[in-house]
CSV table of C-alpha atoms in Angstrom, one decimal:
chain,number,residue,atom,x,y,z
A,1,UNK,CA,-12.0,9.1,-3.7
A,2,UNK,CA,-8.6,7.8,-4.9
A,3,UNK,CA,-10.2,5.2,-7.2
A,4,UNK,CA,-12.4,7.8,-8.8
A,5,UNK,CA,-9.5,10.2,-9.3
A,6,UNK,CA,-7.3,7.4,-10.7
A,7,UNK,CA,-10.1,6.4,-13.1
A,8,UNK,CA,-10.4,10.1,-14.2
A,9,UNK,CA,-6.6,10.3,-14.7
A,10,UNK,CA,-6.7,7.0,-16.7
A,11,UNK,CA,-9.3,8.5,-19.0
A,12,UNK,CA,-7.2,11.6,-19.5
A,13,UNK,CA,-4.3,9.4,-20.4
A,14,UNK,CA,-6.5,7.5,-22.9
A,15,UNK,CA,-7.5,10.8,-24.5
A,16,UNK,CA,-3.8,11.7,-24.9
A,17,UNK,CA,-3.0,8.2,-26.3
A,18,UNK,CA,-5.8,8.5,-28.9
A,19,UNK,CA,-4.9,12.0,-29.8
A,20,UNK,CA,-1.3,11.0,-30.4
A,21,UNK,CA,-2.4,7.9,-32.4
A,22,UNK,CA,-4.6,9.9,-34.8
A,23,UNK,CA,-2.1,12.7,-35.2
A,24,UNK,CA,-3.7,15.5,-33.1
A,25,UNK,CA,-0.8,15.5,-30.7
A,26,UNK,CA,2.5,15.2,-32.7
A,27,UNK,CA,5.9,14.8,-31.2
A,28,UNK,CA,6.6,18.5,-31.5
A,29,UNK,CA,3.1,19.3,-30.1
A,30,UNK,CA,3.9,17.0,-27.1
A,31,UNK,CA,7.1,19.0,-26.4
A,32,UNK,CA,5.1,22.2,-26.4
A,33,UNK,CA,2.5,20.7,-24.0
A,34,UNK,CA,5.3,19.4,-21.8
A,35,UNK,CA,6.9,22.9,-21.6
A,36,UNK,CA,3.5,24.4,-20.8
A,37,UNK,CA,3.0,22.0,-17.9
A,38,UNK,CA,6.4,22.4,-16.4
A,39,UNK,CA,7.0,26.1,-17.1
A,40,UNK,CA,3.4,27.6,-16.7
A,41,UNK,CA,0.6,25.4,-15.5
A,42,UNK,CA,2.3,23.6,-12.6
A,43,UNK,CA,4.1,26.8,-11.3
A,44,UNK,CA,0.7,28.6,-11.2
A,45,UNK,CA,-0.7,25.7,-9.1
A,46,UNK,CA,2.3,25.8,-6.8
A,47,UNK,CA,2.0,29.5,-6.2
A,48,UNK,CA,-1.7,29.2,-5.2
A,49,UNK,CA,-1.0,26.3,-2.9
A,50,UNK,CA,1.2,28.5,-0.8
A,51,UNK,CA,-1.6,31.0,-0.3
A,52,UNK,CA,-2.4,29.6,3.2
A,53,UNK,CA,-2.4,31.0,6.6
A,54,UNK,CA,1.2,30.7,7.8
A,55,UNK,CA,1.8,29.2,11.3
A,56,UNK,CA,4.5,27.4,13.1
A,57,UNK,CA,3.0,24.0,12.4
A,58,UNK,CA,3.2,24.5,8.6
A,59,UNK,CA,6.8,25.6,8.9
A,60,UNK,CA,7.6,22.5,11.0
A,61,UNK,CA,5.9,20.2,8.5
A,62,UNK,CA,7.7,21.8,5.6
A,63,UNK,CA,11.0,21.2,7.4
A,64,UNK,CA,10.1,17.6,8.2
A,65,UNK,CA,9.0,16.8,4.7
A,66,UNK,CA,12.3,18.2,3.4
A,67,UNK,CA,14.2,16.1,5.8
A,68,UNK,CA,12.2,13.0,4.8
A,69,UNK,CA,12.9,13.8,1.2
A,70,UNK,CA,16.6,14.0,1.6
A,71,UNK,CA,16.7,10.8,3.7
A,72,UNK,CA,14.7,9.0,1.0
A,73,UNK,CA,17.0,10.2,-1.7
A,74,UNK,CA,20.2,9.2,0.1
A,75,UNK,CA,18.7,5.8,0.9
A,76,UNK,CA,17.6,5.3,-2.7
A,77,UNK,CA,21.1,6.2,-4.0
A,78,UNK,CA,22.8,3.7,-1.7
A,79,UNK,CA,20.3,0.8,-2.2
A,80,UNK,CA,20.2,1.2,-5.9
A,81,UNK,CA,23.7,-0.2,-6.1
A,82,UNK,CA,22.6,-3.6,-4.9
A,83,UNK,CA,19.1,-4.0,-6.5
A,84,UNK,CA,20.0,-5.0,-10.1
A,85,UNK,CA,22.8,-7.6,-10.0
A,86,UNK,CA,23.3,-9.4,-13.3
A,87,UNK,CA,21.6,-6.8,-15.4
A,88,UNK,CA,23.4,-5.4,-18.5
A,89,UNK,CA,25.3,-2.3,-17.7
A,90,UNK,CA,23.2,0.0,-19.9
A,91,UNK,CA,20.0,-1.4,-18.4
A,92,UNK,CA,21.4,-1.2,-14.9
A,93,UNK,CA,22.2,2.5,-15.2
A,94,UNK,CA,18.6,3.2,-16.4
A,95,UNK,CA,17.1,1.3,-13.5
A,96,UNK,CA,19.4,2.9,-10.9
A,97,UNK,CA,18.4,6.3,-12.2
A,98,UNK,CA,14.7,5.2,-12.2
A,99,UNK,CA,15.0,4.3,-8.5
A,100,UNK,CA,16.6,7.6,-7.6
A,101,UNK,CA,14.4,9.8,-9.8
A,102,UNK,CA,10.7,9.0,-10.5
A,103,UNK,CA,7.9,10.9,-12.3
A,104,UNK,CA,7.1,12.7,-9.0
A,105,UNK,CA,7.4,16.2,-10.5
A,106,UNK,CA,5.3,15.7,-13.6
A,107,UNK,CA,2.8,13.2,-12.3
A,108,UNK,CA,3.2,13.3,-8.5
A,109,UNK,CA,2.2,17.0,-7.9
A,110,UNK,CA,-1.0,16.8,-9.9
A,111,UNK,CA,-1.8,13.6,-8.0
A,112,UNK,CA,-1.0,15.2,-4.7
A,113,UNK,CA,-3.3,18.1,-5.4
A,114,UNK,CA,-6.1,15.8,-6.6
A,115,UNK,CA,-5.9,13.4,-3.7
A,116,UNK,CA,-4.8,15.7,-0.8
A,117,UNK,CA,-5.8,19.2,-2.0
A,118,UNK,CA,-3.8,22.4,-1.9
A,119,UNK,CA,-2.1,21.5,1.3
A,120,UNK,CA,-0.9,18.2,-0.2
A,121,UNK,CA,0.5,20.1,-3.2
A,122,UNK,CA,2.3,22.5,-0.8
A,123,UNK,CA,4.2,19.7,0.9
A,124,UNK,CA,4.7,17.8,-2.4
A,125,UNK,CA,6.4,20.9,-3.8
A,126,UNK,CA,8.8,21.0,-0.9
A,127,UNK,CA,9.4,17.3,-1.1
A,128,UNK,CA,10.5,17.7,-4.7
A,129,UNK,CA,13.5,19.9,-3.8
A,130,UNK,CA,15.7,16.9,-2.9
A,131,UNK,CA,14.4,14.9,-5.8
A,132,UNK,CA,15.4,17.6,-8.3
A,133,UNK,CA,18.7,18.1,-6.6
A,134,UNK,CA,19.6,14.4,-6.9
A,135,UNK,CA,18.1,14.2,-10.4
A,136,UNK,CA,20.7,16.7,-11.8
A,137,UNK,CA,23.6,15.5,-9.6
A,138,UNK,CA,23.8,11.9,-8.6
A,139,UNK,CA,21.2,10.8,-11.1
A,140,UNK,CA,22.9,12.6,-14.0
A,141,UNK,CA,26.3,11.3,-12.9
A,142,UNK,CA,25.1,7.7,-13.6
A,143,UNK,CA,25.2,8.7,-17.3
A,144,UNK,CA,27.9,11.3,-17.5
A,145,UNK,CA,30.2,13.6,-15.5
A,146,UNK,CA,28.4,16.5,-13.8
A,147,UNK,CA,29.3,20.1,-13.0
A,148,UNK,CA,28.4,21.3,-9.6
A,149,UNK,CA,27.6,24.8,-10.7
A,150,UNK,CA,25.3,23.7,-13.4
A,151,UNK,CA,23.5,21.4,-11.0
A,152,UNK,CA,22.9,24.2,-8.5
A,153,UNK,CA,21.8,26.6,-11.3
A,154,UNK,CA,19.3,24.1,-12.8
A,155,UNK,CA,17.8,23.5,-9.3
A,156,UNK,CA,17.5,27.1,-8.2
A,157,UNK,CA,16.2,28.4,-11.6
A,158,UNK,CA,13.7,25.6,-12.3
A,159,UNK,CA,10.3,27.2,-12.9
A,160,UNK,CA,8.7,25.1,-10.1
A,161,UNK,CA,11.4,26.3,-7.7
A,162,UNK,CA,10.8,29.9,-8.8
A,163,UNK,CA,7.1,29.3,-8.1
A,164,UNK,CA,8.0,28.2,-4.5
A,165,UNK,CA,10.0,31.5,-4.0
A,166,UNK,CA,7.0,33.5,-5.2
A,167,UNK,CA,4.6,31.5,-3.2
A,168,UNK,CA,6.5,32.0,0.0
A,169,UNK,CA,5.8,35.8,-0.2
A,170,UNK,CA,2.0,35.6,0.4
A,171,UNK,CA,2.4,32.7,2.8
A,172,UNK,CA,4.8,34.5,5.1
A,173,UNK,CA,3.5,38.0,4.7
A,174,UNK,CA,-0.2,37.2,4.9
A,175,UNK,CA,-0.8,39.3,1.8
A,176,UNK,CA,-3.1,37.9,-0.9
A,177,UNK,CA,-3.1,38.4,-4.7
A,178,UNK,CA,-5.8,40.6,-6.3
A,179,UNK,CA,-8.9,38.7,-7.3
A,180,UNK,CA,-8.1,39.0,-11.1
A,181,UNK,CA,-4.5,37.6,-10.6
A,182,UNK,CA,-5.7,34.9,-8.2
A,183,UNK,CA,-8.3,33.8,-10.7
A,184,UNK,CA,-5.8,33.8,-13.6
A,185,UNK,CA,-3.4,31.6,-11.5
A,186,UNK,CA,-6.3,29.3,-10.6
A,187,UNK,CA,-7.6,28.9,-14.2
A,188,UNK,CA,-4.1,28.4,-15.6
A,189,UNK,CA,-3.1,26.0,-12.8
A,190,UNK,CA,-6.3,23.9,-13.3
A,191,UNK,CA,-4.9,22.8,-16.7
A,192,UNK,CA,-2.0,20.9,-15.0
A,193,UNK,CA,-3.6,17.6,-14.3
A,194,UNK,CA,-5.5,17.2,-17.6
A,195,UNK,CA,-2.6,18.2,-19.9
A,196,UNK,CA,0.1,16.3,-18.0
A,197,UNK,CA,-1.9,13.1,-18.1
A,198,UNK,CA,-2.6,13.6,-21.8
A,199,UNK,CA,1.1,14.1,-22.5
A,200,UNK,CA,1.9,10.8,-20.7
A,201,UNK,CA,-0.7,9.1,-22.8
A,202,UNK,CA,1.0,10.6,-25.9
A,203,UNK,CA,4.3,9.2,-24.7
A,204,UNK,CA,2.8,5.8,-24.3
A,205,UNK,CA,1.4,5.9,-27.8
A,206,UNK,CA,5.0,6.1,-29.2
A,207,UNK,CA,6.1,2.9,-27.5
A,208,UNK,CA,5.8,-0.6,-28.9
A,209,UNK,CA,4.5,-2.7,-26.0
A,210,UNK,CA,5.3,-6.0,-27.8
A,211,UNK,CA,9.0,-5.3,-27.5
A,212,UNK,CA,9.0,-4.7,-23.8
A,213,UNK,CA,6.2,-6.7,-22.3
A,214,UNK,CA,8.3,-9.8,-21.7
A,215,UNK,CA,11.4,-8.1,-20.2
A,216,UNK,CA,11.8,-9.4,-16.7
A,217,UNK,CA,14.0,-6.6,-15.5
A,218,UNK,CA,11.4,-4.0,-16.5
A,219,UNK,CA,8.7,-5.9,-14.5
A,220,UNK,CA,11.1,-6.3,-11.6
A,221,UNK,CA,11.9,-2.6,-11.6
A,222,UNK,CA,8.1,-1.7,-11.8
A,223,UNK,CA,7.5,-3.9,-8.8
A,224,UNK,CA,10.1,-2.1,-6.8
A,225,UNK,CA,9.1,1.3,-7.9
A,226,UNK,CA,5.4,1.0,-7.6
A,227,UNK,CA,4.8,-1.3,-4.6
A,228,UNK,CA,7.9,-2.2,-2.6
A,229,UNK,CA,9.3,1.3,-2.2
A,230,UNK,CA,6.1,3.1,-1.2
A,231,UNK,CA,5.2,0.3,1.3
A,232,UNK,CA,8.6,0.5,2.9
A,233,UNK,CA,8.3,4.3,3.1
A,234,UNK,CA,4.9,4.0,4.7
A,235,UNK,CA,6.0,1.4,7.2
A,236,UNK,CA,9.0,3.5,8.4
A,237,UNK,CA,7.1,6.8,8.6
A,238,UNK,CA,4.1,5.2,10.4
A,239,UNK,CA,6.5,3.5,12.9
A,240,UNK,CA,8.1,6.9,13.5
A,241,UNK,CA,4.7,8.5,14.2
A,242,UNK,CA,5.0,11.1,11.4
A,243,UNK,CA,2.0,13.3,10.7
A,244,UNK,CA,-0.6,11.6,8.5
A,245,UNK,CA,-0.5,14.3,5.8
A,246,UNK,CA,3.2,14.0,5.5
A,247,UNK,CA,3.0,10.2,5.3
A,248,UNK,CA,0.4,10.5,2.6
A,249,UNK,CA,2.5,12.9,0.6
A,250,UNK,CA,5.7,10.9,1.0
A,251,UNK,CA,4.0,7.6,0.0
A,252,UNK,CA,2.3,9.1,-2.9
A,253,UNK,CA,5.5,10.6,-4.3
A,254,UNK,CA,7.4,7.4,-3.7
A,255,UNK,CA,4.7,5.4,-5.7
A,256,UNK,CA,5.3,7.3,-8.9
A,257,UNK,CA,6.5,5.5,-12.1
A,258,UNK,CA,9.7,6.1,-14.0
A,259,UNK,CA,10.2,9.6,-15.2
A,260,UNK,CA,10.6,10.7,-18.8
A,261,UNK,CA,14.1,12.0,-18.1
A,262,UNK,CA,15.2,8.4,-17.9
A,263,UNK,CA,14.8,7.9,-21.6
A,264,UNK,CA,16.0,11.4,-22.5
A,265,UNK,CA,19.3,11.0,-20.6
A,266,UNK,CA,19.7,7.4,-22.0
A,267,UNK,CA,19.3,8.8,-25.5
A,268,UNK,CA,21.6,11.7,-24.9
A,269,UNK,CA,24.5,9.8,-23.4
A,270,UNK,CA,24.4,6.6,-25.5
A,271,UNK,CA,22.5,4.6,-22.9
A,272,UNK,CA,19.9,1.9,-23.5
A,273,UNK,CA,17.1,4.3,-24.6
A,274,UNK,CA,14.6,1.6,-25.8
A,275,UNK,CA,14.9,-0.1,-22.4
A,276,UNK,CA,14.4,3.2,-20.6
A,277,UNK,CA,11.3,3.9,-22.8
A,278,UNK,CA,10.1,0.4,-21.8
A,279,UNK,CA,10.6,1.2,-18.1
A,280,UNK,CA,8.5,4.4,-18.5
A,281,UNK,CA,5.7,2.7,-20.4
A,282,UNK,CA,5.4,-0.4,-18.3
A,283,UNK,CA,5.7,1.4,-14.9
A,284,UNK,CA,3.2,4.1,-16.0
A,285,UNK,CA,0.8,1.6,-17.3
A,286,UNK,CA,1.0,-0.6,-14.1
A,287,UNK,CA,0.7,2.5,-11.9
A,288,UNK,CA,-2.9,2.9,-13.2
A,289,UNK,CA,-3.5,-0.3,-11.1
A,290,UNK,CA,-1.1,0.1,-8.2
A,291,UNK,CA,-1.8,3.7,-7.3
A,292,UNK,CA,-5.4,3.1,-6.3
A,293,UNK,CA,-4.2,0.2,-4.1
A,294,UNK,CA,-1.6,2.4,-2.5
A,295,UNK,CA,-4.2,5.0,-2.2
A,296,UNK,CA,-6.1,2.8,0.2
A,297,UNK,CA,-3.5,3.9,2.7
A,298,UNK,CA,-5.1,7.3,2.6
A,299,UNK,CA,-8.5,5.8,3.5
A,300,UNK,CA,-9.8,7.2,0.2
């Protein structure tokens, strides 16, 4: 199951890569598609994922996945200080940010839905709350000074967070959307995976692999991000006897490549933007191989 899904995602990525190469997806077009995924497609999927029968076990699992998420982020923030000794300062900042903040929001949620279904997407949406909080606080602070009010505002008003608020209404109340609205949400949300992977393919098309293929720090970062971290997360949660679904979600989110915000922040605050782009390219490319292997943990 996981291998087939990963092959499908890889083909979608190739479609995006080819479309960008031949000029169908331009840089401006990619920005529009990215906005559609983050602001419309993904929120619709999240809202529908909350349309489940609410019971105490779901609430407990949501609380536990939230706790796991915060524990993971604090551990990542602490350990990132010691993982890259000897690297140039600009590159070190990018890699530290890449350990704290992955592509879990843009790539992780579609993967969670594809591998684990709507229940997986539900818990993945909750798991993203700590990630987004750290992204705009501790993560951003690596590049520049942060303002606490703006961090809170960005978190609370993020379209995916708003979708969580909306989704809680039918989950807690037991009410369901009218068929026409539910169908509209379903059709719109179904665009998430295809478009998000095509956007990633378009991003990869803009990167010159020859300039980054031989950079040891990028390969080292990719090894940590894609293999070491998810295996450590799996080992700890398995030893603690955590519910299998929550382990699957946590490992899947931990196995995501570097996020596109790494390059955006590096470019905005005079960081090493080419190195950050290389991190995104190489870790995303290698994830096409590592994620099916990590997926064996799901028994897929």
